[in-house]
Amino acid sequence: MPPGAGNSADVGLLDIAPRAAGTAPGNSAGGSGALPAAGQHDDVEVPGGVFAMGDLFNEGYASDGETPVHDVAVAAFRIDATAVSNQAFAAFVDATGYRTESELHGTSAVFHLAVKAAPQDILNRVVGAPWWLNVRGASWARPAGPLSSWQDIPDHPVTQVSHSDALAYCAWAGRRLPSEAEWEFAARGGLAGRRYPWGDELHNAGSSGAGKNNCNIWQGEFPTSNLQEDGYLTTAPARSFAPNGYGLYQTSGNVWEWCSDWFLPKYYRTCHKEGLATDPQGPTIGRGRVMRGGSYLCHDSYCNRYRVAARSSNSPDSASGNLGFRTVAA
């Protein structure tokens, strides 16, 4: 199921308006320089420490279990500065011949305004979230459908990858997925108790237009009209916008990122009762795997999960055009 489909807004069926993904010029404050060479990772060092994990503003979805806020200790670790890019994932596929779950299934979910496919390859709409279309031939290599190619956006985050696909990449690269606690600690960038990686306000004070955007999320009326004030309809290059205090790019918006943990809404209540949690690895069972960071489809009217405390989940075999991952040095 695509991320957010379980929290769908009440909208009717929409006309398909195919257009290329990620073609608009972007707001890349902080630079959009070259990514690491294939097979290499541009790690940033995240110091160990104790932080307050969870929603300090009481604005999350109750079903996500963002509270109670609880103290968590994490050891120092090294994490990708960006989400894994298309070109990095292509190097993995070239080296191993790996086929993703979307390729094996033959279909995957594409946002309705981004589809690049012949009409016969658009199979159906996702129940409860009609802005997602099930497209034959959509995969990491053709993220918007058979008429698209990753080679057009090599520096964008890879998408259409399941949790199992992310683990396969990690095994090849000698990496691992971050724990949920590591992810939030790194995403905060050293700012304690803030709503976003840059502070508490979504936009920069005193600015207007594209210059006010700090991340790639939806602007306009979801899901029919995206004003693209941030420069993008769908994904932005992995190194767009200013990095946080630790040097991580886009831990709010752009693409959801898989974590290693199983997801249980009540898990934080268990952590809270046990006192200080040290390098927690999450519950031993769950109803899906944790996803963090939100995506280009997040909007406060629909999916206010681009906050650093926000959490969601999906089944491990799920893939979509707004779901990727970043890795940690093993």
mmCIF file of C-alpha atoms in Angstrom:
data_model
loop_
_atom_site.group_PDB
_atom_site.id
_atom_site.type_symbol
_atom_site.label_atom_id
_atom_site.label_comp_id
_atom_site.label_asym_id
_atom_site.label_seq_id
_atom_site.Cartn_x
_atom_site.Cartn_y
_atom_site.Cartn_z
ATOM 1 C CA MET A 1 0.000 0.000 0.000
ATOM 2 C CA PRO A 2 1.354 3.496 -0.759
ATOM 3 C CA PRO A 3 2.418 5.584 2.272
ATOM 4 C CA GLY A 4 -0.498 7.548 3.680
ATOM 5 C CA ALA A 5 -3.215 5.565 1.898
ATOM 6 C CA GLY A 6 -4.647 4.561 5.260
ATOM 7 C CA ASN A 7 -5.114 8.226 6.226
ATOM 8 C CA SER A 8 -6.752 9.320 3.000
ATOM 9 C CA ALA A 9 -8.658 12.536 2.516
ATOM 10 C CA ASP A 10 -12.253 12.276 1.304
ATOM 11 C CA VAL A 11 -11.880 12.933 -2.436
ATOM 12 C CA GLY A 12 -13.444 11.451 -5.528
ATOM 13 C CA LEU A 13 -11.869 9.871 -8.593
ATOM 14 C CA LEU A 14 -9.554 12.191 -10.477
ATOM 15 C CA ASP A 15 -8.672 12.606 -14.128
ATOM 16 C CA ILE A 16 -5.217 11.419 -15.098
ATOM 17 C CA ALA A 17 -2.876 14.251 -16.107
ATOM 18 C CA PRO A 18 0.439 12.642 -17.075
ATOM 19 C CA ARG A 19 3.543 14.757 -16.646
ATOM 20 C CA ALA A 20 7.217 14.146 -15.971
ATOM 21 C CA ALA A 21 8.357 13.712 -12.403
ATOM 22 C CA GLY A 22 10.858 16.115 -10.912
ATOM 23 C CA THR A 23 11.386 18.291 -13.993
ATOM 24 C CA ALA A 24 10.962 21.749 -12.515
ATOM 25 C CA PRO A 25 13.955 23.805 -11.415
ATOM 26 C CA GLY A 26 14.495 23.423 -7.709
ATOM 27 C CA ASN A 27 15.214 25.522 -4.663
ATOM 28 C CA SER A 28 18.573 24.054 -3.711
ATOM 29 C CA ALA A 29 19.774 26.244 -0.900
ATOM 30 C CA GLY A 30 22.781 24.507 0.512
ATOM 31 C CA GLY A 31 23.753 23.158 -2.906
ATOM 32 C CA SER A 32 22.994 20.149 -5.063
ATOM 33 C CA GLY A 33 26.540 18.982 -5.729
ATOM 34 C CA ALA A 34 27.699 15.651 -7.071
ATOM 35 C CA LEU A 35 26.776 12.528 -5.142
ATOM 36 C CA PRO A 36 29.406 9.936 -4.148
ATOM 37 C CA ALA A 37 30.767 7.594 -6.774
ATOM 38 C CA ALA A 38 28.908 4.339 -7.336
ATOM 39 C CA GLY A 39 29.306 1.962 -4.409
ATOM 40 C CA GLN A 40 30.521 4.682 -2.055
ATOM 41 C CA HIS A 41 28.658 6.507 0.708
ATOM 42 C CA ASP A 42 28.991 10.089 1.857
ATOM 43 C CA ASP A 43 28.650 9.495 5.582
ATOM 44 C CA VAL A 44 28.259 12.141 8.246
ATOM 45 C CA GLU A 45 29.272 11.501 11.827
ATOM 46 C CA VAL A 46 26.447 11.717 14.342
ATOM 47 C CA PRO A 47 27.676 11.981 17.930
ATOM 48 C CA GLY A 48 26.136 9.862 20.630
ATOM 49 C CA GLY A 49 23.818 11.480 23.131
ATOM 50 C CA VAL A 50 20.501 11.513 24.940
ATOM 51 C CA PHE A 51 17.441 13.179 23.408
ATOM 52 C CA ALA A 52 13.705 13.515 23.963
ATOM 53 C CA MET A 53 12.102 11.270 21.341
ATOM 54 C CA GLY A 54 8.536 11.902 20.261
ATOM 55 C CA ASP A 55 6.011 14.661 19.679
ATOM 56 C CA LEU A 56 6.543 17.542 22.091
ATOM 57 C CA PHE A 57 3.842 19.636 20.384
ATOM 58 C CA ASN A 58 0.957 17.145 20.680
ATOM 59 C CA GLU A 59 0.113 17.487 16.993
ATOM 60 C CA GLY A 60 0.686 13.981 15.669
ATOM 61 C CA TYR A 61 -1.906 11.374 14.745
ATOM 62 C CA ALA A 62 -3.015 9.346 17.762
ATOM 63 C CA SER A 63 -2.877 6.139 15.718
ATOM 64 C CA ASP A 64 0.838 6.701 15.007
ATOM 65 C CA GLY A 65 1.872 6.549 18.659
ATOM 66 C CA GLU A 66 4.189 9.580 18.749
ATOM 67 C CA THR A 67 3.740 9.941 22.508
ATOM 68 C CA PRO A 68 4.646 9.862 25.293
ATOM 69 C CA VAL A 69 7.891 11.736 24.785
ATOM 70 C CA HIS A 70 10.660 9.644 26.321
ATOM 71 C CA ASP A 71 14.410 9.944 26.787
ATOM 72 C CA VAL A 72 16.543 7.818 24.495
ATOM 73 C CA ALA A 73 20.320 7.350 24.433
ATOM 74 C CA VAL A 74 22.084 6.527 21.176
ATOM 75 C CA ALA A 75 25.723 5.700 20.565
ATOM 76 C CA ALA A 76 27.684 7.550 17.894
ATOM 77 C CA PHE A 77 27.122 6.301 14.347
ATOM 78 C CA ARG A 78 27.714 7.246 10.723
ATOM 79 C CA ILE A 79 24.777 7.766 8.374
ATOM 80 C CA ASP A 80 24.295 8.732 4.739
ATOM 81 C CA ALA A 81 24.103 12.467 4.179
ATOM 82 C CA THR A 82 21.354 11.767 1.639
ATOM 83 C CA ALA A 83 18.825 9.135 0.751
ATOM 84 C CA VAL A 84 20.269 6.442 -1.512
ATOM 85 C CA SER A 85 20.133 7.789 -5.057
ATOM 86 C CA ASN A 86 19.011 6.200 -8.296
ATOM 87 C CA GLN A 87 22.584 6.026 -9.530
ATOM 88 C CA ALA A 88 23.732 4.295 -6.339
ATOM 89 C CA PHE A 89 20.928 1.741 -6.560
ATOM 90 C CA ALA A 90 21.722 1.195 -10.247
ATOM 91 C CA ALA A 91 25.302 0.301 -9.289
ATOM 92 C CA PHE A 92 23.929 -2.335 -6.908
ATOM 93 C CA VAL A 93 21.651 -3.784 -9.584
ATOM 94 C CA ASP A 94 24.453 -3.788 -12.161
ATOM 95 C CA ALA A 95 26.760 -5.624 -9.764
ATOM 96 C CA THR A 96 24.272 -8.225 -8.552
ATOM 97 C CA GLY A 97 21.482 -8.584 -11.103
ATOM 98 C CA TYR A 98 19.008 -8.000 -8.272
ATOM 99 C CA ARG A 99 15.326 -7.656 -9.154
ATOM 100 C CA THR A 100 13.150 -5.635 -6.831
ATOM 101 C CA GLU A 101 9.776 -6.785 -5.562
ATOM 102 C CA SER A 102 8.008 -4.292 -7.846
ATOM 103 C CA GLU A 103 9.780 -5.813 -10.834
ATOM 104 C CA LEU A 104 8.800 -9.308 -9.726
ATOM 105 C CA HIS A 105 5.191 -8.264 -9.102
ATOM 106 C CA GLY A 106 5.047 -6.385 -12.388
ATOM 107 C CA THR A 107 3.279 -3.302 -10.985
ATOM 108 C CA SER A 108 3.725 -0.524 -8.462
ATOM 109 C CA ALA A 109 2.035 2.641 -7.193
ATOM 110 C CA VAL A 110 2.551 5.974 -8.970
ATOM 111 C CA PHE A 111 1.073 9.358 -8.027
ATOM 112 C CA HIS A 112 -1.655 10.227 -10.536
ATOM 113 C CA LEU A 113 -0.129 13.529 -11.715
ATOM 114 C CA ALA A 114 3.263 11.932 -12.350
ATOM 115 C CA VAL A 115 2.286 8.871 -14.383
ATOM 116 C CA LYS A 116 4.243 8.239 -17.600
ATOM 117 C CA ALA A 117 2.563 5.207 -19.079
ATOM 118 C CA ALA A 118 0.254 4.154 -21.876
ATOM 119 C CA PRO A 119 -3.432 3.973 -20.844
ATOM 120 C CA GLN A 120 -3.447 0.172 -20.988
ATOM 121 C CA ASP A 121 -0.685 0.062 -18.348
ATOM 122 C CA ILE A 122 -2.747 2.036 -15.814
ATOM 123 C CA LEU A 123 -4.550 -0.805 -14.087
ATOM 124 C CA ASN A 124 -6.577 0.691 -11.254
ATOM 125 C CA ARG A 125 -6.716 3.273 -8.475
ATOM 126 C CA VAL A 126 -5.867 2.446 -4.878
ATOM 127 C CA VAL A 127 -9.019 2.054 -2.792
ATOM 128 C CA GLY A 128 -9.296 4.923 -0.307
ATOM 129 C CA ALA A 129 -6.499 6.905 -1.989
ATOM 130 C CA PRO A 130 -7.468 7.442 -5.637
ATOM 131 C CA TRP A 131 -4.483 9.697 -6.281
ATOM 132 C CA TRP A 132 -2.389 6.504 -6.349
ATOM 133 C CA LEU A 133 -2.510 4.464 -9.544
ATOM 134 C CA ASN A 134 -1.383 0.877 -9.911
ATOM 135 C CA VAL A 135 0.844 1.036 -12.976
ATOM 136 C CA ARG A 136 2.152 -1.965 -14.879
ATOM 137 C CA GLY A 137 5.910 -1.734 -15.389
ATOM 138 C CA ALA A 138 6.546 0.850 -12.673
ATOM 139 C CA SER A 139 9.683 0.038 -10.692
ATOM 140 C CA TRP A 140 12.825 1.673 -9.315
ATOM 141 C CA ALA A 141 14.209 1.870 -12.894
ATOM 142 C CA ARG A 142 10.955 3.304 -14.268
ATOM 143 C CA PRO A 143 9.572 5.133 -11.236
ATOM 144 C CA ALA A 144 6.697 6.915 -13.000
ATOM 145 C CA GLY A 145 5.839 4.035 -15.309
ATOM 146 C CA PRO A 146 7.204 2.359 -18.461
ATOM 147 C CA LEU A 147 7.710 5.694 -20.268
ATOM 148 C CA SER A 148 10.018 7.034 -17.538
ATOM 149 C CA SER A 149 13.613 6.202 -16.633
ATOM 150 C CA TRP A 150 15.820 6.588 -13.579
ATOM 151 C CA GLN A 151 18.526 7.863 -15.909
ATOM 152 C CA ASP A 152 16.570 11.105 -16.312
ATOM 153 C CA ILE A 153 16.881 11.729 -12.561
ATOM 154 C CA PRO A 154 20.069 9.913 -11.441
ATOM 155 C CA ASP A 155 20.675 12.227 -8.474
ATOM 156 C CA HIS A 156 17.154 11.855 -7.068
ATOM 157 C CA PRO A 157 16.419 9.344 -4.284
ATOM 158 C CA VAL A 158 15.626 5.867 -5.503
ATOM 159 C CA THR A 159 11.945 5.034 -5.018
ATOM 160 C CA GLN A 160 9.693 2.054 -5.667
ATOM 161 C CA VAL A 161 11.802 -0.010 -3.250
ATOM 162 C CA SER A 162 10.379 -2.262 -0.550
ATOM 163 C CA HIS A 163 11.895 -2.857 2.872
ATOM 164 C CA SER A 164 13.285 -6.143 1.563
ATOM 165 C CA ASP A 165 14.853 -4.330 -1.394
ATOM 166 C CA ALA A 166 16.490 -1.846 0.973
ATOM 167 C CA LEU A 167 17.893 -4.698 3.077
ATOM 168 C CA ALA A 168 19.278 -6.373 -0.045
ATOM 169 C CA TYR A 169 21.081 -3.176 -0.990
ATOM 170 C CA CYS A 170 22.467 -2.883 2.549
ATOM 171 C CA ALA A 171 23.773 -6.455 2.459
ATOM 172 C CA TRP A 172 25.629 -5.715 -0.787
ATOM 173 C CA ALA A 173 27.010 -2.382 0.419
ATOM 174 C CA GLY A 174 28.019 -3.604 3.889
ATOM 175 C CA ARG A 175 25.537 -1.192 5.446
ATOM 176 C CA ARG A 176 22.333 -1.380 7.467
ATOM 177 C CA LEU A 177 19.107 0.556 7.876
ATOM 178 C CA PRO A 178 18.986 3.037 10.767
ATOM 179 C CA SER A 179 16.921 2.254 13.812
ATOM 180 C CA GLU A 180 13.990 4.578 14.334
ATOM 181 C CA ALA A 181 15.785 6.177 17.294
ATOM 182 C CA GLU A 182 18.947 6.742 15.268
ATOM 183 C CA TRP A 183 16.924 8.221 12.439
ATOM 184 C CA GLU A 184 15.132 10.763 14.638
ATOM 185 C CA PHE A 185 18.297 11.705 16.517
ATOM 186 C CA ALA A 186 20.126 12.296 13.227
ATOM 187 C CA ALA A 187 17.171 14.110 11.651
ATOM 188 C CA ARG A 188 17.038 16.610 14.498
ATOM 189 C CA GLY A 189 20.562 17.707 13.642
ATOM 190 C CA GLY A 190 21.410 18.618 17.213
ATOM 191 C CA LEU A 191 18.357 20.857 17.757
ATOM 192 C CA ALA A 192 16.561 19.717 20.906
ATOM 193 C CA GLY A 193 12.783 19.643 20.968
ATOM 194 C CA ARG A 194 12.170 21.339 17.618
ATOM 195 C CA ARG A 195 9.407 20.608 15.161
ATOM 196 C CA TYR A 196 11.599 20.469 12.042
ATOM 197 C CA PRO A 197 15.311 19.911 11.357
ATOM 198 C CA TRP A 198 15.762 23.701 11.053
ATOM 199 C CA GLY A 199 13.495 24.945 13.869
ATOM 200 C CA ASP A 200 9.816 25.310 14.709
ATOM 201 C CA GLU A 201 8.498 27.307 11.738
ATOM 202 C CA LEU A 202 7.849 25.666 8.382
ATOM 203 C CA HIS A 203 8.885 28.690 6.360
ATOM 204 C CA ASN A 204 11.750 31.110 6.749
ATOM 205 C CA ALA A 205 10.545 34.290 8.432
ATOM 206 C CA GLY A 206 10.137 37.320 6.190
ATOM 207 C CA SER A 207 10.462 35.496 2.885
ATOM 208 C CA SER A 208 8.019 34.609 0.151
ATOM 209 C CA GLY A 209 7.834 32.390 -2.922
ATOM 210 C CA ALA A 210 10.262 29.552 -3.537
ATOM 211 C CA GLY A 211 12.859 31.096 -1.251
ATOM 212 C CA LYS A 212 10.758 30.384 1.807
ATOM 213 C CA ASN A 213 10.770 26.612 1.408
ATOM 214 C CA ASN A 214 12.995 24.412 3.539
ATOM 215 C CA CYS A 215 11.793 21.067 2.200
ATOM 216 C CA ASN A 216 9.945 19.346 -0.618
ATOM 217 C CA ILE A 217 6.306 18.898 0.395
ATOM 218 C CA TRP A 218 2.941 19.640 -1.220
ATOM 219 C CA GLN A 219 1.816 23.229 -1.703
ATOM 220 C CA GLY A 220 -1.701 23.961 -2.903
ATOM 221 C CA GLU A 221 -4.856 21.853 -2.819
ATOM 222 C CA PHE A 222 -4.094 18.200 -2.223
ATOM 223 C CA PRO A 223 -4.257 16.088 -4.362
ATOM 224 C CA THR A 224 -5.401 18.048 -7.406
ATOM 225 C CA SER A 225 -3.202 21.155 -7.583
ATOM 226 C CA ASN A 226 0.450 21.441 -6.558
ATOM 227 C CA LEU A 227 1.711 25.026 -6.846
ATOM 228 C CA GLN A 228 5.285 23.682 -6.838
ATOM 229 C CA GLU A 229 6.560 26.618 -4.798
ATOM 230 C CA ASP A 230 9.502 24.424 -3.819
ATOM 231 C CA GLY A 231 10.237 23.698 -7.472
ATOM 232 C CA TYR A 232 9.087 20.070 -7.650
ATOM 233 C CA LEU A 233 5.984 18.064 -8.387
ATOM 234 C CA THR A 234 7.512 14.841 -7.103
ATOM 235 C CA THR A 235 11.058 14.037 -5.993
ATOM 236 C CA ALA A 236 13.877 16.568 -5.756
ATOM 237 C CA PRO A 237 17.590 15.746 -6.094
ATOM 238 C CA ALA A 238 18.834 14.040 -2.945
ATOM 239 C CA ARG A 239 21.107 16.971 -2.090
ATOM 240 C CA SER A 240 18.506 19.739 -2.437
ATOM 241 C CA PHE A 241 17.736 22.341 0.232
ATOM 242 C CA ALA A 242 19.983 23.172 3.169
ATOM 243 C CA PRO A 243 21.287 20.290 5.309
ATOM 244 C CA ASN A 244 20.584 20.082 9.029
ATOM 245 C CA GLY A 245 23.138 20.649 11.764
ATOM 246 C CA TYR A 246 24.738 17.229 11.293
ATOM 247 C CA GLY A 247 24.892 17.561 7.501
ATOM 248 C CA LEU A 248 21.880 15.396 6.565
ATOM 249 C CA TYR A 249 19.793 16.464 3.584
ATOM 250 C CA GLN A 250 16.017 16.262 3.411
ATOM 251 C CA THR A 251 14.994 14.465 6.549
ATOM 252 C CA SER A 252 11.693 16.319 6.106
ATOM 253 C CA GLY A 253 9.757 15.676 2.913
ATOM 254 C CA ASN A 254 10.946 14.415 -0.485
ATOM 255 C CA VAL A 255 10.712 10.651 0.183
ATOM 256 C CA TRP A 256 9.736 8.463 3.079
ATOM 257 C CA GLU A 257 12.679 6.484 4.445
ATOM 258 C CA TRP A 258 12.559 2.914 5.718
ATOM 259 C CA CYS A 259 13.915 2.183 9.200
ATOM 260 C CA SER A 260 14.851 -1.204 10.629
ATOM 261 C CA ASP A 261 12.178 -1.305 13.358
ATOM 262 C CA TRP A 262 8.871 -3.060 13.394
ATOM 263 C CA PHE A 263 6.000 -0.638 14.015
ATOM 264 C CA LEU A 264 3.621 -0.765 16.977
ATOM 265 C CA PRO A 265 1.658 2.356 17.990
ATOM 266 C CA LYS A 266 1.951 1.472 21.702
ATOM 267 C CA TYR A 267 5.717 1.009 21.633
ATOM 268 C CA TYR A 268 6.554 4.466 23.049
ATOM 269 C CA ARG A 269 4.377 3.750 26.082
ATOM 270 C CA THR A 270 6.492 0.670 26.787
ATOM 271 C CA CYS A 271 9.737 2.642 26.393
ATOM 272 C CA HIS A 272 8.427 5.357 28.702
ATOM 273 C CA LYS A 273 7.701 2.890 31.506
ATOM 274 C CA GLU A 274 11.145 1.314 31.284
ATOM 275 C CA GLY A 275 13.050 4.574 31.826
ATOM 276 C CA LEU A 276 16.010 5.621 29.691
ATOM 277 C CA ALA A 277 16.149 3.489 26.553
ATOM 278 C CA THR A 278 19.642 2.855 25.181
ATOM 279 C CA ASP A 279 19.915 2.199 21.442
ATOM 280 C CA PRO A 280 16.379 0.773 21.227
ATOM 281 C CA GLN A 281 15.728 -1.510 18.274
ATOM 282 C CA GLY A 282 11.948 -1.375 18.400
ATOM 283 C CA PRO A 283 9.428 -4.119 19.170
ATOM 284 C CA THR A 284 9.991 -7.726 18.146
ATOM 285 C CA ILE A 285 6.697 -7.838 16.235
ATOM 286 C CA GLY A 286 4.582 -5.268 14.480
ATOM 287 C CA ARG A 287 2.047 -4.516 11.795
ATOM 288 C CA GLY A 288 4.617 -3.149 9.366
ATOM 289 C CA ARG A 289 8.046 -1.531 9.240
ATOM 290 C CA VAL A 290 8.658 2.028 10.385
ATOM 291 C CA MET A 291 8.916 4.816 7.825
ATOM 292 C CA ARG A 292 10.186 8.285 8.669
ATOM 293 C CA GLY A 293 10.439 11.768 7.180
ATOM 294 C CA GLY A 294 7.302 12.224 5.102
ATOM 295 C CA SER A 295 7.395 12.867 1.360
ATOM 296 C CA TYR A 296 6.609 15.289 -1.443
ATOM 297 C CA LEU A 297 2.926 14.414 -0.953
ATOM 298 C CA CYS A 298 2.740 15.530 2.675
ATOM 299 C CA HIS A 299 0.453 18.471 3.428
ATOM 300 C CA ASP A 300 -1.053 19.634 6.710
ATOM 301 C CA SER A 301 -4.548 18.886 5.350
ATOM 302 C CA TYR A 302 -3.678 15.278 4.587
ATOM 303 C CA CYS A 303 -0.453 13.908 6.070
ATOM 304 C CA ASN A 304 1.280 16.177 8.543
ATOM 305 C CA ARG A 305 4.188 13.765 8.911
ATOM 306 C CA TYR A 306 7.102 15.885 7.708
ATOM 307 C CA ARG A 307 7.867 16.761 11.349
ATOM 308 C CA VAL A 308 10.963 15.071 12.822
ATOM 309 C CA ALA A 309 8.866 13.290 15.484
ATOM 310 C CA ALA A 310 6.349 11.944 12.984
ATOM 311 C CA ARG A 311 6.239 8.236 12.267
ATOM 312 C CA SER A 312 4.296 5.914 10.037
ATOM 313 C CA SER A 313 4.549 2.376 8.704
ATOM 314 C CA ASN A 314 3.949 0.131 5.752
ATOM 315 C CA SER A 315 4.060 -3.569 4.993
ATOM 316 C CA PRO A 316 7.619 -4.717 4.227
ATOM 317 C CA ASP A 317 6.756 -5.656 0.645
ATOM 318 C CA SER A 318 5.186 -2.273 -0.171
ATOM 319 C CA ALA A 319 6.725 0.113 -2.689
ATOM 320 C CA SER A 320 5.650 3.404 -4.224
ATOM 321 C CA GLY A 321 6.900 6.489 -5.980
ATOM 322 C CA ASN A 322 7.553 8.348 -2.703
ATOM 323 C CA LEU A 323 9.328 5.697 -0.637
ATOM 324 C CA GLY A 324 13.113 5.249 -0.391
ATOM 325 C CA PHE A 325 15.792 4.822 2.275
ATOM 326 C CA ARG A 326 19.178 5.923 3.607
ATOM 327 C CA THR A 327 21.744 3.704 5.271
ATOM 328 C CA VAL A 328 24.068 3.577 8.261
ATOM 329 C CA ALA A 329 27.636 2.278 8.386
ATOM 330 C CA ALA A 330 27.525 -1.244 9.808
#
